[in-house]
Amino acid sequence: MKIKLRTNLVGGCLTLLVSILIWIIIPFQIELSTYVEEVADARFVPQLLAGVILAFSLSLIVQSLVFKKDTIVELDLGIELQAILYFGILVFYVIMVNYLGFLISCIAMGLGTLLFLRTKEKKYYIITLLLFISIYYIFVGILKVPLPKMMGV
Amino acid sequence: MLSYFMDGLAQILNLKLILFMNLGMLIGIIFGAIPGLTGNLGIIILLPFTFTMDPAVAIIFLMAIYCGGEFGGSVSSILLGTPGTNSAAATLIDGYPLAQKGFARKALLIALTASTIGGIASSLSLLFLAPPLASFTINFGPPEYFALSIFGLSIIAGISGKNMTKGIIAGCIGMLIATVGMDDISGAYRFTFGNLNMMRGLSLLSVLTGVFAIPNILEKVCLNLKSKEILRSNIVVNKKDTLTLKEFKQISPTIAKSSIIGIIIGAIPGAGTAIAAFISYNEARRSSKTPEKFGTGALEGVAAPEAANNAVTAASLIPLLTLGIPGSPAAATLIGAFLLHGMVPGPSLFREQGPIVYTIMIGILIANIFMYIQGRALAGFLQRLQVYQI
């Protein structure tokens, strides 16, 4: 299924939401000292940047809706969703490394990536496996750098 | 000064020094090529190994790592689309597209040649122009640093393409990401969400991976899924691809101008290689007769940032050796190396330890020549790495 996106309009709306969100969370995320009052405090630069993003986002939306200046990009939803799925796999790997340990999660992610990309060359699977085992041995065995272990054991 | 120079030249002709110089250069190239491992990190890790070395050998070894690291950053930038160092992000803009067209070796040779010339120019400036350059740059105050930062950010206008609005929004998002962590002035924590790991800001490796490596991977996933056949590589390695004399003459003015920019910025305390690389790239694009080619594999687009970032290396020692103020983060690390070997950077260094200082300065000049030799030897091997992208 293919969809067409107007990049100025979609980009402008997304960045507008992001700038509003940042503006809202600034008072909660940046606590100011009660002792010192100054114009250029810790919130100044983030607020300035959020304001600039807001202004230019509106500019993008106006460019698209009023002046009809836009770039239309065609996306294959099936392909894009699979790319998002792979991104999800990477996030899952980051989470699981603390539960399965470095070695098992890396091997699973590496071999899983090769399978996901339909790689048929066996040597790539062997190279990936050997690479992760070597990295693990170098860090843990030689450099004595602790790596995440399975379930913390 | 002449006697110190001649003494320094005589001491350079030492096999041990030449060997360590080359070893440092190779280590630096490797460290620079691996994203997240910069030349500065190489200096920090290998500094303890220099405890038992002669001062001149130790400092030249560490400086060779620094110089090699700056060139090494361009290797992964050009071949893999992921910069090895933050200054190599400017090289990626034209280096990666040039490699994608099948001219990976050409791109590497341009980066190597520009880096070598930039490094040699920087070494010569250290040798002959240290005092006047130091007296000029020491006058830089907050307004000048602010102007320099804004000048560096003006690169956004150059790489935004047709829609500058999107470029400015992206630049602002980048600067917002940079505010994560502790504010340097007030000490307030910004956008840490109560997470201890966020209190020092986002690490270079995380940002490089997220901004360059992950999108590259996802793009390859999409490309792979679109094709019915499994892609090994869509890049053709051109065995006759090299840098011609005509192309070298074409990029020479850019290299010269970028080297000067890199030397001046290197001599400014605290400026660093990234800002030099981006300002040079911006200037090369602005002064080019074909600015529309930048971003698509322009040779000048590869040469400019590489000449500039290597021109910073020796020039960053100018304020260090003359005034005791480091010109870059790596120079700050080298203060430790100097102190370790009984050398106190500052105005009295030349008077008290002139021969060693001149040996170091001449050694850095020769190290850049060896970088060219090593780079040429490695270029053929490195270009093949590109074929193995999945």
Coordinates of C-alpha atoms in Angstrom, one line a residue:
Chain A
M1 CA 0.0 0.0 0.0
K2 CA 1.5 3.3 -1.0
I3 CA 0.8 6.7 0.6
K4 CA 1.7 10.2 -0.5
L5 CA 3.0 12.6 2.1
R6 CA 3.3 16.4 1.8
T7 CA 6.6 16.8 3.6
N8 CA 6.2 20.5 4.4
L9 CA 2.8 20.0 6.0
V10 CA 3.5 16.8 7.8
G11 CA 7.0 17.9 8.9
G12 CA 5.6 21.3 10.0
C13 CA 2.8 19.7 12.1
L14 CA 5.1 17.2 13.7
T15 CA 7.8 19.8 14.7
L16 CA 5.0 22.2 15.9
L17 CA 3.8 19.4 18.3
V18 CA 7.4 18.8 19.4
S19 CA 8.0 22.5 20.1
I20 CA 4.8 22.8 22.1
L21 CA 5.7 19.7 24.0
I22 CA 9.2 21.0 24.8
W23 CA 7.7 24.4 25.9
I24 CA 5.4 22.5 28.3
I25 CA 8.0 20.3 29.8
I26 CA 10.7 23.0 30.3
P27 CA 9.4 24.2 33.7
F28 CA 9.3 20.6 34.9
Q29 CA 12.6 19.5 33.6
I30 CA 14.7 22.6 34.3
E31 CA 14.5 23.8 37.9
L32 CA 15.8 27.3 38.5
S33 CA 17.7 28.4 41.6
T34 CA 15.5 30.6 43.9
Y35 CA 18.6 32.6 44.9
V36 CA 19.6 34.0 41.6
E37 CA 17.4 35.9 39.1
E38 CA 18.9 36.5 35.7
V39 CA 17.5 36.9 32.2
A40 CA 19.7 34.3 30.5
D41 CA 19.1 31.5 32.9
A42 CA 19.1 27.7 32.3
R43 CA 15.7 27.9 30.6
F44 CA 16.6 30.7 28.2
V45 CA 18.3 28.7 25.4
P46 CA 15.8 25.8 25.4
Q47 CA 12.9 28.2 25.3
L48 CA 14.5 30.3 22.6
L49 CA 15.1 27.1 20.5
A50 CA 11.6 25.9 21.1
G51 CA 10.2 29.3 20.0
V52 CA 12.3 29.2 16.8
I53 CA 11.1 25.7 16.0
L54 CA 7.5 26.8 16.6
A55 CA 7.9 29.8 14.4
F56 CA 9.5 27.9 11.5
S57 CA 7.0 25.0 11.9
L58 CA 4.2 27.5 11.3
S59 CA 6.2 28.8 8.4
L60 CA 6.3 25.3 6.9
I61 CA 2.6 24.8 7.3
V62 CA 1.8 28.2 5.8
Q63 CA 4.2 27.4 2.8
S64 CA 2.2 24.2 2.2
L65 CA -1.4 25.4 2.8
V66 CA -1.3 29.0 1.6
F67 CA 1.5 29.2 -1.0
K68 CA 1.1 25.6 -2.1
K69 CA 4.8 25.0 -2.0
D70 CA 5.4 21.4 -1.0
T71 CA 7.4 18.3 -1.8
I72 CA 5.3 15.1 -2.2
V73 CA 7.0 11.9 -1.2
E74 CA 5.6 8.5 -2.0
L75 CA 6.1 5.8 0.6
D76 CA 5.5 2.1 0.5
L77 CA 3.8 1.5 3.8
G78 CA 4.7 -2.2 3.8
I79 CA 8.4 -1.4 3.5
E80 CA 8.3 1.5 6.0
L81 CA 6.5 -0.6 8.6
Q82 CA 9.1 -3.4 8.2
A83 CA 11.8 -0.8 8.8
I84 CA 10.0 0.4 11.9
L85 CA 9.7 -3.2 13.0
Y86 CA 13.5 -3.5 12.6
F87 CA 13.9 -0.4 14.7
G88 CA 11.7 -2.0 17.3
I89 CA 14.0 -5.1 17.2
L90 CA 17.0 -2.8 18.0
V91 CA 15.1 -1.2 20.9
F92 CA 14.1 -4.7 22.1
Y93 CA 17.8 -5.7 22.0
V94 CA 18.8 -2.7 24.1
I95 CA 16.2 -3.7 26.7
M96 CA 17.0 -7.4 26.6
V97 CA 20.8 -7.0 27.0
N98 CA 20.3 -6.4 30.7
Y99 CA 18.2 -9.7 31.0
L100 CA 19.8 -12.1 28.6
G101 CA 23.4 -10.7 29.0
F102 CA 25.7 -9.2 26.4
L103 CA 26.7 -12.3 24.5
I104 CA 23.4 -14.0 24.0
S105 CA 21.5 -10.8 23.1
C106 CA 24.2 -9.7 20.7
I107 CA 24.3 -13.0 19.0
A108 CA 20.5 -13.1 18.8
M109 CA 20.4 -9.6 17.4
G110 CA 23.2 -10.2 14.9
L111 CA 21.9 -13.5 13.6
G112 CA 18.4 -12.2 13.7
T113 CA 19.4 -9.2 11.5
L114 CA 21.0 -11.5 8.9
L115 CA 17.8 -13.6 8.9
F116 CA 15.6 -10.5 8.6
L117 CA 17.6 -9.4 5.6
R118 CA 17.3 -12.8 4.1
T119 CA 21.0 -13.4 3.9
K120 CA 21.9 -16.8 2.6
E121 CA 25.7 -16.7 2.8
K122 CA 26.7 -19.0 5.7
K123 CA 30.0 -17.3 6.1
Y124 CA 28.3 -14.1 7.3
Y125 CA 26.5 -16.0 10.1
I126 CA 29.8 -17.6 11.1
I127 CA 31.7 -14.3 11.0
T128 CA 29.0 -12.6 13.1
L129 CA 29.0 -15.3 15.7
L130 CA 32.8 -15.4 15.9
L131 CA 32.9 -11.6 16.1
F132 CA 30.6 -11.3 19.1
I133 CA 32.4 -14.1 20.9
S134 CA 35.8 -12.5 20.2
I135 CA 34.5 -9.1 21.4
Y136 CA 33.1 -10.7 24.6
Y137 CA 36.4 -12.5 25.3
I138 CA 38.5 -9.4 24.6
F139 CA 36.5 -7.2 27.0
V140 CA 35.8 -9.8 29.7
G141 CA 38.8 -12.1 29.5
I142 CA 41.7 -9.8 28.5
L143 CA 40.7 -6.2 29.4
K144 CA 38.7 -7.3 32.5
V145 CA 35.8 -4.9 31.5
P146 CA 32.6 -6.3 32.9
L147 CA 29.8 -6.6 30.4
P148 CA 26.1 -7.2 31.2
K149 CA 25.4 -10.7 32.4
M150 CA 22.3 -12.9 32.1
M151 CA 19.8 -11.8 34.7
G152 CA 22.7 -10.0 36.5
V153 CA 24.3 -13.3 37.5
Chain B
M1 CA 66.5 29.4 17.8
L2 CA 68.6 28.0 14.9
S3 CA 70.7 26.0 17.2
Y4 CA 67.6 24.5 18.8
F5 CA 66.2 23.8 15.4
M6 CA 69.4 22.0 14.3
D7 CA 69.5 20.0 17.5
G8 CA 65.9 19.0 17.1
L9 CA 66.6 17.9 13.5
A10 CA 69.5 15.7 14.6
Q11 CA 67.4 14.0 17.4
I12 CA 64.7 13.1 14.9
L13 CA 67.0 10.8 13.1
N14 CA 66.4 8.1 15.7
L15 CA 65.0 4.7 14.7
K16 CA 63.0 4.3 18.0
L17 CA 61.3 7.7 17.5
I18 CA 60.4 6.9 13.8
L19 CA 59.0 3.5 14.8
F20 CA 56.8 4.9 17.6
M21 CA 55.7 7.7 15.3
N22 CA 54.5 5.2 12.8
L23 CA 52.9 3.0 15.4
G24 CA 51.1 6.0 16.9
M25 CA 49.9 7.0 13.5
L26 CA 48.5 3.6 12.8
I27 CA 46.8 3.4 16.2
G28 CA 45.4 6.9 15.6
I29 CA 43.9 5.9 12.2
I30 CA 42.3 2.9 13.7
F31 CA 40.9 4.8 16.7
G32 CA 39.6 7.5 14.4
A33 CA 38.0 5.1 12.0
I34 CA 35.9 3.4 14.7
P35 CA 32.9 5.6 15.5
G36 CA 33.0 6.7 19.1
L37 CA 36.7 6.1 19.5
T38 CA 38.4 9.4 18.8
G39 CA 42.1 10.2 18.6
N40 CA 41.7 12.0 21.9
L41 CA 40.5 8.7 23.5
G42 CA 43.5 7.0 22.0
I43 CA 45.8 9.5 23.7
I44 CA 44.1 9.0 27.0
I45 CA 44.3 5.2 26.8
L46 CA 47.9 5.1 25.7
L47 CA 49.3 7.9 27.8
P48 CA 50.3 5.5 30.7
F49 CA 52.3 3.4 28.1
T50 CA 54.5 6.5 27.6
F51 CA 55.7 6.6 31.3
T52 CA 59.1 5.0 30.5
M53 CA 59.6 6.7 27.1
D54 CA 61.8 9.7 26.3
P55 CA 59.8 12.9 26.5
A56 CA 60.2 13.7 22.8
V57 CA 59.3 10.1 21.7
A58 CA 56.3 10.1 24.1
I59 CA 54.9 13.4 22.9
I60 CA 55.5 12.6 19.2
F61 CA 53.8 9.2 19.7
L62 CA 50.7 10.8 21.2
M63 CA 50.6 13.6 18.6
A64 CA 50.8 11.0 15.9
I65 CA 47.8 9.3 17.4
Y66 CA 46.0 12.7 17.3
C67 CA 46.9 13.4 13.7
G68 CA 46.1 9.8 12.6
G69 CA 42.8 10.0 14.5
E70 CA 41.6 13.1 12.6
F71 CA 42.4 11.3 9.2
G72 CA 40.9 8.0 10.5
G73 CA 37.6 9.7 11.1
S74 CA 37.2 10.3 7.4
V75 CA 37.6 6.5 6.7
S76 CA 34.3 5.4 8.2
S77 CA 32.7 8.7 7.2
I78 CA 33.5 8.0 3.5
L79 CA 33.1 4.2 3.4
L80 CA 30.3 3.6 5.9
G81 CA 28.4 6.8 6.1
T82 CA 29.1 7.1 9.8
P83 CA 31.7 9.6 11.0
G84 CA 34.4 8.2 13.2
T85 CA 34.9 11.6 14.9
N86 CA 32.6 14.6 15.1
S87 CA 34.8 16.6 12.8
A88 CA 34.4 13.9 10.1
A89 CA 30.7 14.6 10.0
A90 CA 31.5 17.4 7.6
T91 CA 33.5 15.0 5.4
L92 CA 30.5 12.7 5.2
I93 CA 28.4 15.3 3.4
D94 CA 30.3 14.8 0.2
G95 CA 32.6 11.9 1.0
Y96 CA 29.9 9.3 1.3
P97 CA 28.0 10.2 -1.9
L98 CA 31.3 10.2 -3.8
A99 CA 32.0 6.7 -2.5
Q100 CA 28.5 5.6 -3.3
K101 CA 29.2 6.6 -6.9
G102 CA 32.1 4.1 -7.0
F103 CA 34.9 6.5 -6.2
A104 CA 35.7 5.4 -2.7
R105 CA 39.5 5.3 -3.2
K106 CA 39.4 8.7 -4.8
A107 CA 37.5 10.0 -1.8
L108 CA 40.0 8.4 0.6
L109 CA 43.0 9.7 -1.3
I110 CA 41.5 13.3 -1.3
A111 CA 40.9 13.0 2.4
L112 CA 44.5 11.7 2.9
T113 CA 46.1 14.3 0.7
A114 CA 44.2 17.1 2.3
S115 CA 44.9 15.8 5.8
T116 CA 48.6 15.6 5.0
I117 CA 48.9 19.0 3.6
G118 CA 46.8 20.5 6.4
G119 CA 48.9 18.7 8.9
I120 CA 52.2 19.9 7.4
A121 CA 51.0 23.5 7.1
S122 CA 49.9 23.3 10.7
S123 CA 53.3 21.9 11.8
L124 CA 55.1 24.7 9.9
S125 CA 52.9 27.3 11.6
L126 CA 53.8 25.8 15.0
L127 CA 57.5 25.8 14.1
F128 CA 57.7 29.4 12.7
L129 CA 54.6 31.3 13.7
A130 CA 53.8 30.2 17.2
P131 CA 54.5 33.5 19.1
P132 CA 52.6 35.9 16.8
L133 CA 49.7 33.6 16.4
A134 CA 49.4 33.0 20.1
S135 CA 49.4 36.8 20.8
F136 CA 46.6 37.2 18.3
T137 CA 44.3 34.4 19.5
I138 CA 44.8 35.1 23.2
N139 CA 42.7 38.3 22.7
F140 CA 39.6 36.2 21.8
G141 CA 36.9 36.9 24.4
P142 CA 33.3 35.8 24.8
P143 CA 32.0 38.0 21.9
E144 CA 34.6 36.5 19.5
Y145 CA 33.8 32.9 20.7
F146 CA 30.1 33.6 20.2
A147 CA 30.7 34.9 16.7
L148 CA 32.8 31.9 15.9
S149 CA 30.0 29.5 17.1
I150 CA 27.4 31.4 15.1
F151 CA 29.7 31.3 12.1
G152 CA 30.0 27.5 12.5
L153 CA 26.3 27.1 12.7
S154 CA 25.9 29.0 9.5
I155 CA 26.8 25.8 7.7
I156 CA 23.2 24.9 8.2
A157 CA 22.4 27.3 5.4
G158 CA 24.8 25.5 3.2
I159 CA 23.6 22.0 3.6
S160 CA 19.8 22.6 3.9
G161 CA 19.3 22.2 0.2
K162 CA 16.3 23.9 -1.2
N163 CA 14.3 24.3 2.0
M164 CA 16.3 26.3 4.6
T165 CA 13.3 26.3 6.9
K166 CA 13.7 22.5 7.5
G167 CA 17.4 23.0 7.9
I168 CA 17.0 25.6 10.6
I169 CA 14.4 23.4 12.4
A170 CA 16.8 20.5 12.3
G171 CA 19.7 22.7 13.5
C172 CA 17.5 23.9 16.5
I173 CA 16.6 20.3 17.3
G174 CA 20.3 19.4 17.3
M175 CA 21.1 22.3 19.6
L176 CA 18.2 21.2 21.9
I177 CA 19.7 17.8 22.1
A178 CA 23.0 19.5 23.1
T179 CA 21.3 21.2 26.1
V180 CA 20.6 17.8 27.7
G181 CA 22.6 17.5 30.9
M182 CA 24.0 20.1 33.3
D183 CA 24.1 23.8 32.3
D184 CA 27.7 25.0 32.4
I185 CA 26.7 28.5 33.8
S186 CA 24.0 27.8 36.5
G187 CA 24.6 24.1 37.1
A188 CA 20.9 23.3 36.6
Y189 CA 20.0 20.0 35.1
R190 CA 18.1 20.1 31.8
F191 CA 16.0 17.3 30.3
T192 CA 17.5 14.5 32.4
F193 CA 14.1 13.1 33.4
G194 CA 15.7 12.1 36.7
N195 CA 18.1 9.7 35.0
L196 CA 21.6 9.8 36.5
N197 CA 23.0 8.6 33.1
M198 CA 21.7 11.7 31.4
M199 CA 23.3 14.2 33.8
R200 CA 26.5 14.5 31.8
G201 CA 24.6 14.9 28.6
L202 CA 24.4 12.6 25.6
S203 CA 27.6 10.7 24.8
L204 CA 29.3 11.2 21.4
L205 CA 28.9 7.5 20.5
S206 CA 25.2 7.5 21.2
V207 CA 24.6 10.6 19.1
L208 CA 26.8 9.3 16.2
T209 CA 25.1 6.0 16.3
G210 CA 21.6 7.4 16.5
V211 CA 22.0 10.2 13.9
F212 CA 24.2 8.4 11.3
A213 CA 24.4 4.7 11.8
I214 CA 20.8 3.8 12.6
P215 CA 19.2 5.7 9.7
N216 CA 21.8 4.2 7.4
I217 CA 20.9 0.7 8.7
L218 CA 17.2 1.4 8.2
E219 CA 17.8 2.7 4.7
K220 CA 19.6 -0.5 3.8
V221 CA 16.8 -2.5 5.3
C222 CA 14.3 -0.7 3.1
L223 CA 16.5 -1.1 0.1
N224 CA 17.0 -4.8 0.8
L225 CA 13.2 -5.3 1.2
K226 CA 12.4 -3.5 -2.0
S227 CA 14.7 -5.7 -4.1
K228 CA 13.5 -9.3 -4.8
E229 CA 17.1 -10.4 -4.9
I230 CA 19.3 -10.2 -1.8
L231 CA 21.6 -7.3 -2.1
R232 CA 25.3 -7.9 -1.5
S233 CA 26.3 -4.5 -2.5
N234 CA 25.1 -2.0 -5.1
I235 CA 28.5 -0.4 -5.3
V236 CA 31.0 -1.1 -8.1
V237 CA 34.6 -1.0 -7.0
N238 CA 36.5 0.8 -9.8
K239 CA 40.0 -0.7 -9.7
K240 CA 41.5 2.2 -11.7
D241 CA 39.9 4.9 -9.5
T242 CA 42.5 7.2 -8.2
L243 CA 43.3 10.9 -7.6
T244 CA 44.6 12.5 -10.8
L245 CA 47.0 15.4 -11.0
K246 CA 44.3 17.5 -12.6
E247 CA 41.9 16.8 -9.8
F248 CA 44.7 17.6 -7.3
K249 CA 45.2 21.0 -8.9
Q250 CA 41.4 21.6 -8.8
I251 CA 41.3 21.0 -5.0
S252 CA 44.6 22.7 -4.1
P253 CA 43.2 26.2 -3.6
T254 CA 40.5 24.7 -1.3
I255 CA 43.1 22.8 0.7
A256 CA 45.2 25.9 1.1
K257 CA 42.4 28.0 2.3
S258 CA 41.0 25.4 4.6
S259 CA 44.5 24.8 6.1
I260 CA 44.7 28.5 7.0
I261 CA 41.2 28.4 8.5
G262 CA 42.2 25.3 10.5
I263 CA 45.4 26.8 11.7
I264 CA 43.7 30.0 13.0
I265 CA 40.9 28.0 14.7
G266 CA 43.4 25.5 16.1
A267 CA 45.3 28.4 17.7
I268 CA 42.1 29.6 19.4
P269 CA 41.9 28.1 22.9
G270 CA 39.1 25.5 23.2
A271 CA 37.8 25.7 19.6
G272 CA 38.5 22.2 18.4
T273 CA 38.5 20.4 15.0
A274 CA 34.7 20.1 14.4
I275 CA 34.2 23.8 14.2
A276 CA 37.2 24.2 11.8
A277 CA 35.9 21.4 9.6
F278 CA 32.4 22.9 9.3
I279 CA 33.6 26.5 8.7
S280 CA 36.0 25.3 6.0
Y281 CA 33.3 23.3 4.3
N282 CA 30.9 26.2 4.4
E283 CA 33.6 28.5 3.0
A284 CA 34.5 26.0 0.2
R285 CA 30.9 25.8 -0.8
R286 CA 30.3 29.6 -0.6
S287 CA 33.4 30.3 -2.8
S288 CA 32.9 27.5 -5.3
K289 CA 31.8 28.1 -8.8
T290 CA 29.5 25.1 -8.6
P291 CA 28.0 25.1 -5.1
E292 CA 25.1 23.0 -6.3
K293 CA 27.5 20.0 -6.6
F294 CA 28.2 20.1 -2.9
G295 CA 26.3 17.4 -1.1
T296 CA 26.5 15.1 -4.1
G297 CA 30.2 14.2 -4.0
A298 CA 32.1 17.4 -4.8
L299 CA 35.8 16.8 -4.4
E300 CA 36.3 20.2 -2.7
G301 CA 33.6 19.1 -0.2
V302 CA 35.8 16.2 0.9
A303 CA 39.1 18.2 0.8
A304 CA 38.0 21.2 2.8
P305 CA 37.0 19.7 6.1
E306 CA 39.8 17.2 6.1
A307 CA 42.5 19.9 5.5
A308 CA 41.0 22.0 8.2
N309 CA 40.6 19.3 10.9
N310 CA 44.2 18.2 10.4
A311 CA 45.4 21.8 10.3
V312 CA 44.0 22.1 13.9
T313 CA 46.2 19.4 15.3
A314 CA 49.6 21.0 15.5
A315 CA 48.2 24.5 15.6
S316 CA 46.3 23.6 18.9
L317 CA 49.8 23.2 20.4
I318 CA 50.6 26.9 19.7
P319 CA 48.6 28.3 22.7
L320 CA 49.6 25.3 24.7
L321 CA 53.4 25.6 24.2
T322 CA 53.5 29.4 24.3
L323 CA 50.9 30.3 26.9
G324 CA 50.1 27.0 28.6
I325 CA 46.5 27.1 27.3
P326 CA 45.2 24.1 25.3
G327 CA 43.8 24.8 21.8
S328 CA 41.7 21.7 21.6
P329 CA 40.5 18.9 23.9
A330 CA 43.3 16.7 22.7
A331 CA 45.8 19.4 23.5
A332 CA 44.3 19.6 27.0
T333 CA 45.0 15.8 27.4
L334 CA 48.5 16.4 26.2
I335 CA 49.1 18.8 29.1
G336 CA 49.1 15.7 31.2
A337 CA 51.7 14.1 28.9
F338 CA 54.0 17.2 29.1
L339 CA 53.7 17.3 32.9
L340 CA 54.4 13.6 33.2
H341 CA 57.7 14.1 31.4
G342 CA 58.8 17.1 33.4
M343 CA 57.9 19.7 30.8
V344 CA 55.7 22.6 32.0
P345 CA 53.8 24.2 29.0
G346 CA 54.1 27.9 29.0
P347 CA 56.3 30.9 28.1
S348 CA 59.4 29.4 29.8
L349 CA 59.2 26.1 28.0
F350 CA 61.2 27.2 24.9
R351 CA 63.9 28.7 27.1
E352 CA 64.3 25.8 29.5
Q353 CA 63.8 22.9 27.1
G354 CA 64.2 24.3 23.7
P355 CA 65.9 21.3 22.0
I356 CA 63.1 18.9 23.1
V357 CA 60.4 21.3 22.0
Y358 CA 61.9 21.7 18.6
T359 CA 62.4 17.9 18.3
I360 CA 58.6 17.5 19.0
M361 CA 57.6 20.2 16.5
I362 CA 59.8 18.7 13.7
G363 CA 58.6 15.2 14.7
I364 CA 55.0 16.3 14.2
L365 CA 55.9 17.6 10.7
I366 CA 57.5 14.3 9.8
A367 CA 54.6 12.3 11.3
N368 CA 52.3 13.9 8.8
I369 CA 54.5 12.7 5.9
F370 CA 54.4 9.1 7.3
M371 CA 50.6 9.5 7.6
Y372 CA 50.5 10.0 3.8
I373 CA 52.7 6.9 3.3
Q374 CA 50.5 4.7 5.6
G375 CA 47.3 6.1 4.2
R376 CA 48.3 5.2 0.6
A377 CA 49.3 1.8 1.7
L378 CA 46.0 1.2 3.5
A379 CA 43.7 2.9 0.9
G380 CA 43.5 -0.1 -1.4
F381 CA 42.5 -2.4 1.5
L382 CA 40.1 0.1 3.1
Q383 CA 38.2 0.7 -0.1
R384 CA 37.2 -3.0 -0.1
L385 CA 35.4 -2.6 3.2
Q386 CA 32.7 -0.8 1.4
V387 CA 31.8 -3.9 -0.7
Y388 CA 30.9 -5.8 2.4
Q389 CA 28.0 -3.6 3.5
I390 CA 24.9 -5.6 3.8

